[in-house]
Every structure is written in C-alpha cells, then in structure tokens.
Amino acid sequence: MKIKRCAAVHDISCIGKCSLTVALPVLSAMGVEVACVPTAILSTHTAGFSGYTFHDLTDELPKITAHWKKENIELDAIYTGYLGSFAQLQFVSDMIDDFKSDSMCVVIDPVMADHGKLYTGFTPEFALEMGKLCAKADVIVPNLTEAAFMLGEEYKENYDRDSIHALLLKLAALGAKKVVLTGISYEDDKLGCATYDSCTGEFGEYFTEKLPVAMHGTGDVYASAFTGAYMNGKNLIDSASLACDFTCACIKATMDDIENHWYSVKFEKCLHLLAM
Ligand code: PXL
C-alpha cells in the first residue's frame, strides 16, 4: 500500500524537543513519511534558554522545493509550524500553490504565542500576516492566544462556549475550511479543544483531564498527532480527540521529572500509543 507523504515545514531546535524534532518522530510513528523542510536551525528553542544560536534557512527553501518539483515529488500534506519571517510566510504560500492537488491537505499550526504573549521575535503584524496565510489551509490549529493575535483581538482569559463558537466562526472566516482551537477549558479540571467544520457547519469539542502544569512543546506534539490522524483518514473531531489524548499522555509521562525535563515533554515514552 502507498505510504502518505507529509512535508513538515518547521525549524530544527537541536535541543528542546519541539517543531521538526517532534513532527518527524510523531508522524513516522503514525506511518506517515515525513519530508523535512527546515526553516531555521537553532541550538535550543527560544522559551527558557538564553543565548541560543539561530541560523535562518529561508534562502535554501525554494531550492529544496524546486528540486522536488523537478523530481516530480508529490505531497499528500503540507504541515507548517514555527515560521520565522514574512519571507517564510510567502515561501509557504508559494509552496502550497506549487504542490496543490485535489487530494493534498494543508495543516497550518500558527506557532507564535501562548498564555497571552507572543514568543520572542514575533510581532502583532506578523500574526496578522499569518492569519492571511490561513486562508490557504484545510485545517488550522491555533491556541487561544494565537487566535486572538491573528484576528487582531484582545486575548481574553475568561470565555464561555458561546464566545468560543463565535471565535471559531471568525477564525473560519480567515478562509480555512476547518478549525481546531486548542487549550480550551470550561471546567477547572478539564482541558481540551473545540472544533468547527465550515463545510458541514458542525461544532465539536473534546476534553481530557487538566493536569496542573504547563509544558513547552505540547502545541507541536498536539498538531503533529492531529496531522497524522487526519492524514490517516480520521475525521476532524476524532483527529482532534486523538491528539488531546496523546498530548495528555505525554504530559503525564513527564510530570514526575519536571525539574530536569522542564524544556519539553517525554513524548518518546508514548509513541507506541500512536501506532495505527
Ligand atoms: O514549540 C514551538 C516552538 C517552535 N520552535 C521554536 C520555539 C518554539 C516555542 O518557543 O522557540 C524555535
């Protein structure tokens, strides 16, 4: 049987277990071939380490995809995460146009922010531009902070189901067909996601237990597991739910050792849960 191929467009953080060093193992464990498109190489991720190195690879990216086109390489999905510049947003937009086919899906995780704040190096203007790129996505996977910044709205810590549904509709109006909003909690002990499919008009939600910790890298773990499940034919809410369960399992596997392992989750211990 043909194996599905996903181009993963993310940075490589050599230490920190996020972006490509998460997308590659998670998607591979799910039986998806990963074509890596490294946007930059950093010595560590940018959250919690100081003095990290950053080597931008923007100039290399169109050369990689031009070669792929010449070799008639086809993609079943393009999955983007951490993008470091306006030029990289343009590259991804062009790449989607170049490889688009009826069966190819585009998943955009607009990695930029969390807990009400933009990550180091990002600006509100970049977030609005990322919002424009979302028009080309089949599915977008923002957290609440990224959603607010892409819409140019204030980040609100308090919300109810109606306001989340309104937010999902506004995100879909950016042009993406389907939206998965992560980090949603209506009850103190539950955390999960809310979904909207503009093709069917259907809303969905799924929750797991809320663990009393916040950990780096979980957004990438979530979006990678979501992409693998979606590529393997699961529908929107089932893919979003599988990703919730997997992310929760990864956090649990790390909780007894947060002091040593503060920079990400021990997803390695949970990869077996993904075998499909
Ligand atoms: O996990 C998101 C992410 C990806 N890549 C880099 C980051 C972060 C979060 O801080 O710094 C380089």
Coordinates of C-alpha atoms and ligand atoms in Angstrom, one line a residue:
M1 CA 0.0 0.0 0.0
K2 CA 1.2 3.5 -0.8
I3 CA 2.5 5.4 2.2
K4 CA 1.4 9.0 2.6
R5 CA 3.9 11.8 2.5
C6 CA 3.8 15.0 4.6
A7 CA 6.1 17.9 4.1
A8 CA 6.8 19.3 7.6
V9 CA 7.8 23.0 7.4
H10 CA 9.3 23.9 10.8
D11 CA 12.6 24.9 12.5
I12 CA 15.0 22.4 13.9
S13 CA 15.7 23.3 17.6
C14 CA 18.7 21.0 18.3
I15 CA 17.8 20.8 22.0
G16 CA 14.2 21.4 23.2
K17 CA 12.1 18.8 21.5
C18 CA 9.7 20.9 19.5
S19 CA 8.9 21.6 15.9
L20 CA 10.7 19.2 13.5
T21 CA 12.2 17.0 16.2
V22 CA 8.6 16.3 17.3
A23 CA 6.9 16.3 13.9
L24 CA 9.3 13.7 12.5
P25 CA 9.0 11.0 15.2
V26 CA 5.3 11.5 15.8
L27 CA 4.3 11.4 12.1
S28 CA 6.7 8.5 11.5
A29 CA 5.2 6.5 14.4
M30 CA 1.8 7.0 12.7
G31 CA 3.0 5.5 9.5
V32 CA 3.4 8.8 7.6
E33 CA 6.5 9.6 5.6
V34 CA 8.0 13.0 6.6
A35 CA 9.7 15.2 4.1
C36 CA 11.5 17.7 6.3
V37 CA 11.7 21.4 5.3
P38 CA 13.8 23.0 7.9
T39 CA 13.1 26.8 8.2
A40 CA 16.0 27.6 10.6
I41 CA 18.4 25.8 12.9
L42 CA 18.6 26.9 16.5
S43 CA 20.8 25.5 19.2
T44 CA 17.8 25.3 21.5
H45 CA 14.2 26.5 21.4
T46 CA 13.6 30.1 22.4
A47 CA 11.5 29.5 25.5
G48 CA 13.5 29.3 28.7
F49 CA 17.0 29.1 27.2
S50 CA 19.2 32.2 26.8
G51 CA 22.0 32.8 24.3
Y52 CA 20.6 30.4 21.7
T53 CA 22.0 30.4 18.1
F54 CA 19.7 31.0 15.1
H55 CA 20.6 30.3 11.5
D56 CA 17.9 31.3 9.0
L57 CA 17.4 28.9 6.1
T58 CA 14.9 31.0 4.1
D59 CA 17.2 31.2 1.0
E60 CA 17.5 27.4 0.9
L61 CA 13.8 26.6 1.0
P62 CA 12.8 27.5 -2.6
K63 CA 15.8 25.5 -3.9
I64 CA 14.5 22.4 -2.0
T65 CA 11.0 22.6 -3.4
A66 CA 12.3 23.5 -6.9
H67 CA 14.3 20.3 -6.9
W68 CA 11.3 18.3 -5.6
K69 CA 9.2 19.7 -8.5
K70 CA 11.9 18.7 -11.0
E71 CA 11.8 15.1 -9.5
N72 CA 8.0 15.0 -9.7
I73 CA 7.7 14.6 -6.0
E74 CA 4.1 14.6 -4.8
L75 CA 2.9 15.5 -1.4
D76 CA -0.2 14.3 0.5
A77 CA 0.0 17.1 3.0
I78 CA 1.9 20.2 3.9
Y79 CA 2.1 20.8 7.6
T80 CA 3.6 24.1 8.8
G81 CA 4.6 25.2 12.3
Y82 CA 7.2 27.7 13.5
L83 CA 7.9 30.2 10.7
G84 CA 10.4 32.9 11.5
S85 CA 9.8 35.7 9.0
F86 CA 7.5 37.3 6.5
A87 CA 9.6 35.8 3.7
Q88 CA 8.9 32.3 5.1
L89 CA 5.1 33.0 5.1
Q90 CA 5.5 33.9 1.4
F91 CA 7.5 30.8 0.8
V92 CA 4.8 28.6 2.3
S93 CA 2.1 30.4 0.3
D94 CA 4.0 29.7 -2.9
M95 CA 4.8 26.1 -1.8
I96 CA 1.1 25.4 -1.3
D97 CA 0.3 26.8 -4.8
D98 CA 3.1 24.7 -6.3
F99 CA 2.1 21.4 -4.8
K100 CA -1.7 21.8 -4.6
S101 CA -3.8 18.9 -5.8
D102 CA -7.3 17.8 -5.0
S103 CA -6.1 15.2 -2.6
M104 CA -3.4 17.3 -0.8
C105 CA -4.3 18.8 2.5
V106 CA -2.7 21.8 4.2
V107 CA -2.5 22.0 8.0
I108 CA -1.2 25.2 9.4
D109 CA -0.3 25.5 13.1
P110 CA 0.3 29.2 13.5
V111 CA 3.1 28.8 16.1
M112 CA 3.7 32.2 17.6
A113 CA 2.3 32.6 21.0
D114 CA 0.9 31.2 24.2
H115 CA -0.6 32.3 27.5
G116 CA -1.5 35.7 26.2
K117 CA 2.0 36.6 24.9
L118 CA 3.9 36.4 21.6
Y119 CA 7.1 34.2 21.6
T120 CA 10.4 36.1 21.4
G121 CA 10.9 37.6 17.9
F122 CA 7.2 37.7 16.8
T123 CA 5.2 40.9 16.3
P124 CA 1.4 41.6 16.0
E125 CA 1.9 42.5 12.3
F126 CA 3.4 39.0 11.7
A127 CA 0.4 37.4 13.4
L128 CA -2.0 39.3 11.1
E129 CA 0.0 38.1 8.1
M130 CA -0.1 34.5 9.5
G131 CA -3.9 35.0 9.6
K132 CA -3.8 35.7 5.9
L133 CA -1.8 32.6 5.2
C134 CA -4.5 30.6 7.0
A135 CA -6.8 31.3 4.0
K136 CA -4.9 28.6 2.2
A137 CA -5.3 25.9 4.9
D138 CA -7.7 23.0 5.1
V139 CA -7.2 22.9 8.8
I140 CA -5.7 25.5 11.2
V141 CA -4.7 24.5 14.8
P142 CA -4.2 27.7 16.8
N143 CA -4.3 28.0 20.6
L144 CA -6.4 30.8 22.1
T145 CA -3.5 33.3 22.2
E146 CA -2.6 32.7 18.5
A147 CA -6.3 33.0 17.6
A148 CA -6.6 36.4 19.3
F149 CA -3.4 37.8 17.6
M150 CA -4.4 36.5 14.1
L151 CA -7.7 38.3 14.5
G152 CA -6.2 41.4 15.9
E153 CA -8.3 41.0 19.0
E154 CA -7.5 41.2 22.7
Y155 CA -6.6 37.9 24.4
K156 CA -9.3 37.0 26.9
E157 CA -8.7 34.6 29.8
N158 CA -12.4 34.2 30.5
Y159 CA -14.8 32.8 28.0
D160 CA -17.8 30.5 27.6
R161 CA -19.0 28.1 25.0
D162 CA -20.8 30.8 23.0
S163 CA -17.8 33.0 22.8
I164 CA -15.6 30.1 21.7
H165 CA -18.1 29.3 19.0
A166 CA -18.0 32.9 17.9
L167 CA -14.2 32.8 17.8
L168 CA -14.2 29.6 15.7
L169 CA -16.5 31.3 13.2
K170 CA -14.2 34.3 13.0
L171 CA -11.2 32.0 12.5
A172 CA -13.0 30.1 9.8
A173 CA -13.7 33.5 8.1
L174 CA -10.0 33.9 7.7
G175 CA -10.5 31.3 5.0
A176 CA -9.5 27.9 6.5
K177 CA -12.1 25.1 5.9
K178 CA -11.7 23.6 9.4
V179 CA -10.5 25.0 12.7
V180 CA -9.2 23.3 15.8
L181 CA -8.8 25.6 18.7
T182 CA -6.6 24.2 21.5
G183 CA -6.2 24.9 25.2
I184 CA -10.0 25.3 25.9
S185 CA -11.2 24.8 29.4
Y186 CA -14.8 25.4 30.6
E187 CA -14.3 23.4 33.9
D188 CA -11.4 23.6 36.3
D189 CA -10.4 20.0 35.9
K190 CA -10.9 19.6 32.1
L191 CA -8.7 20.8 29.2
G192 CA -9.2 20.2 25.5
C193 CA -10.1 21.5 22.1
A194 CA -13.1 23.0 20.2
T195 CA -13.5 22.4 16.5
Y196 CA -15.5 23.8 13.7
D197 CA -16.0 22.5 10.2
S198 CA -17.2 25.2 7.8
C199 CA -18.1 22.6 5.1
T200 CA -20.8 21.0 7.4
G201 CA -21.4 23.9 9.9
E202 CA -20.7 21.4 12.7
F203 CA -19.0 22.3 16.0
G204 CA -17.2 19.8 18.2
E205 CA -15.3 19.6 21.5
Y206 CA -13.3 17.1 23.4
F207 CA -11.7 17.2 26.8
T208 CA -9.2 15.3 28.9
E209 CA -8.2 15.8 32.5
K210 CA -6.4 19.1 33.1
L211 CA -3.0 18.5 34.7
P212 CA -1.6 21.1 37.0
V213 CA 1.4 22.0 34.8
A214 CA 2.2 24.0 31.6
M215 CA 4.9 22.5 29.5
H216 CA 6.8 23.6 26.4
G217 CA 6.4 21.7 23.1
T218 CA 2.9 20.4 23.7
G219 CA 1.5 22.5 20.9
D220 CA 3.8 20.8 18.4
V221 CA 3.0 17.4 19.9
Y222 CA -0.7 18.1 19.6
A223 CA -0.5 19.4 16.0
S224 CA 1.7 16.6 14.8
A225 CA -0.5 13.9 16.2
F226 CA -3.5 15.7 14.8
T227 CA -1.9 15.8 11.3
G228 CA -1.0 12.1 11.4
A229 CA -4.5 11.1 12.4
Y230 CA -6.1 13.3 9.9
M231 CA -3.8 12.0 7.1
N232 CA -4.7 8.5 8.1
G233 CA -8.4 9.2 7.3
K234 CA -9.8 10.1 10.7
N235 CA -12.4 12.9 10.7
L236 CA -11.8 16.3 12.3
I237 CA -13.2 15.7 15.8
D238 CA -11.6 12.2 16.0
S239 CA -8.2 13.5 14.9
A240 CA -8.5 16.4 17.4
S241 CA -9.5 14.0 20.2
L242 CA -6.7 11.5 19.5
A243 CA -4.3 14.5 19.7
C244 CA -5.7 15.5 23.0
D245 CA -5.3 12.0 24.5
F246 CA -1.8 11.7 23.2
T247 CA -0.7 15.2 24.5
C248 CA -2.2 14.4 27.9
A249 CA -0.3 11.1 28.0
C250 CA 2.9 12.9 27.1
I251 CA 2.4 15.4 29.9
K252 CA 1.7 12.6 32.4
A253 CA 4.8 10.8 31.3
T254 CA 6.9 13.9 32.2
M255 CA 5.2 15.0 35.4
D256 CA 7.4 13.1 37.8
D257 CA 10.6 14.7 36.4
I258 CA 9.7 18.3 35.5
E259 CA 12.7 19.8 37.3
N260 CA 15.1 18.0 34.9
H261 CA 12.8 18.0 31.9
W262 CA 11.3 21.5 32.0
Y263 CA 12.0 22.2 28.3
S264 CA 9.5 19.7 26.8
V265 CA 7.6 16.5 27.3
K266 CA 8.8 12.9 27.2
F267 CA 6.8 12.1 24.1
E268 CA 9.2 9.2 23.4
K269 CA 7.6 7.2 26.1
C270 CA 4.2 7.5 24.4
L271 CA 5.0 7.0 20.7
H272 CA 3.7 3.4 21.0
L273 CA 0.2 4.8 21.7
L274 CA 0.2 6.2 18.1
A275 CA 0.8 3.0 16.1
M276 CA -2.1 2.8 13.7
Ligands
PXL1 O1 7.1 24.8 20.3 C1 7.0 26.0 19.5 C2 8.4 26.5 19.1 C3 9.0 26.0 18.0 N1 10.2 26.5 17.6 C4 10.9 27.3 18.4 C5 10.4 27.8 19.5 C6 9.1 27.4 19.9 C7 8.5 27.8 21.2 O2 9.0 28.6 21.9 O3 11.1 28.6 20.3 C8 12.3 27.8 17.9

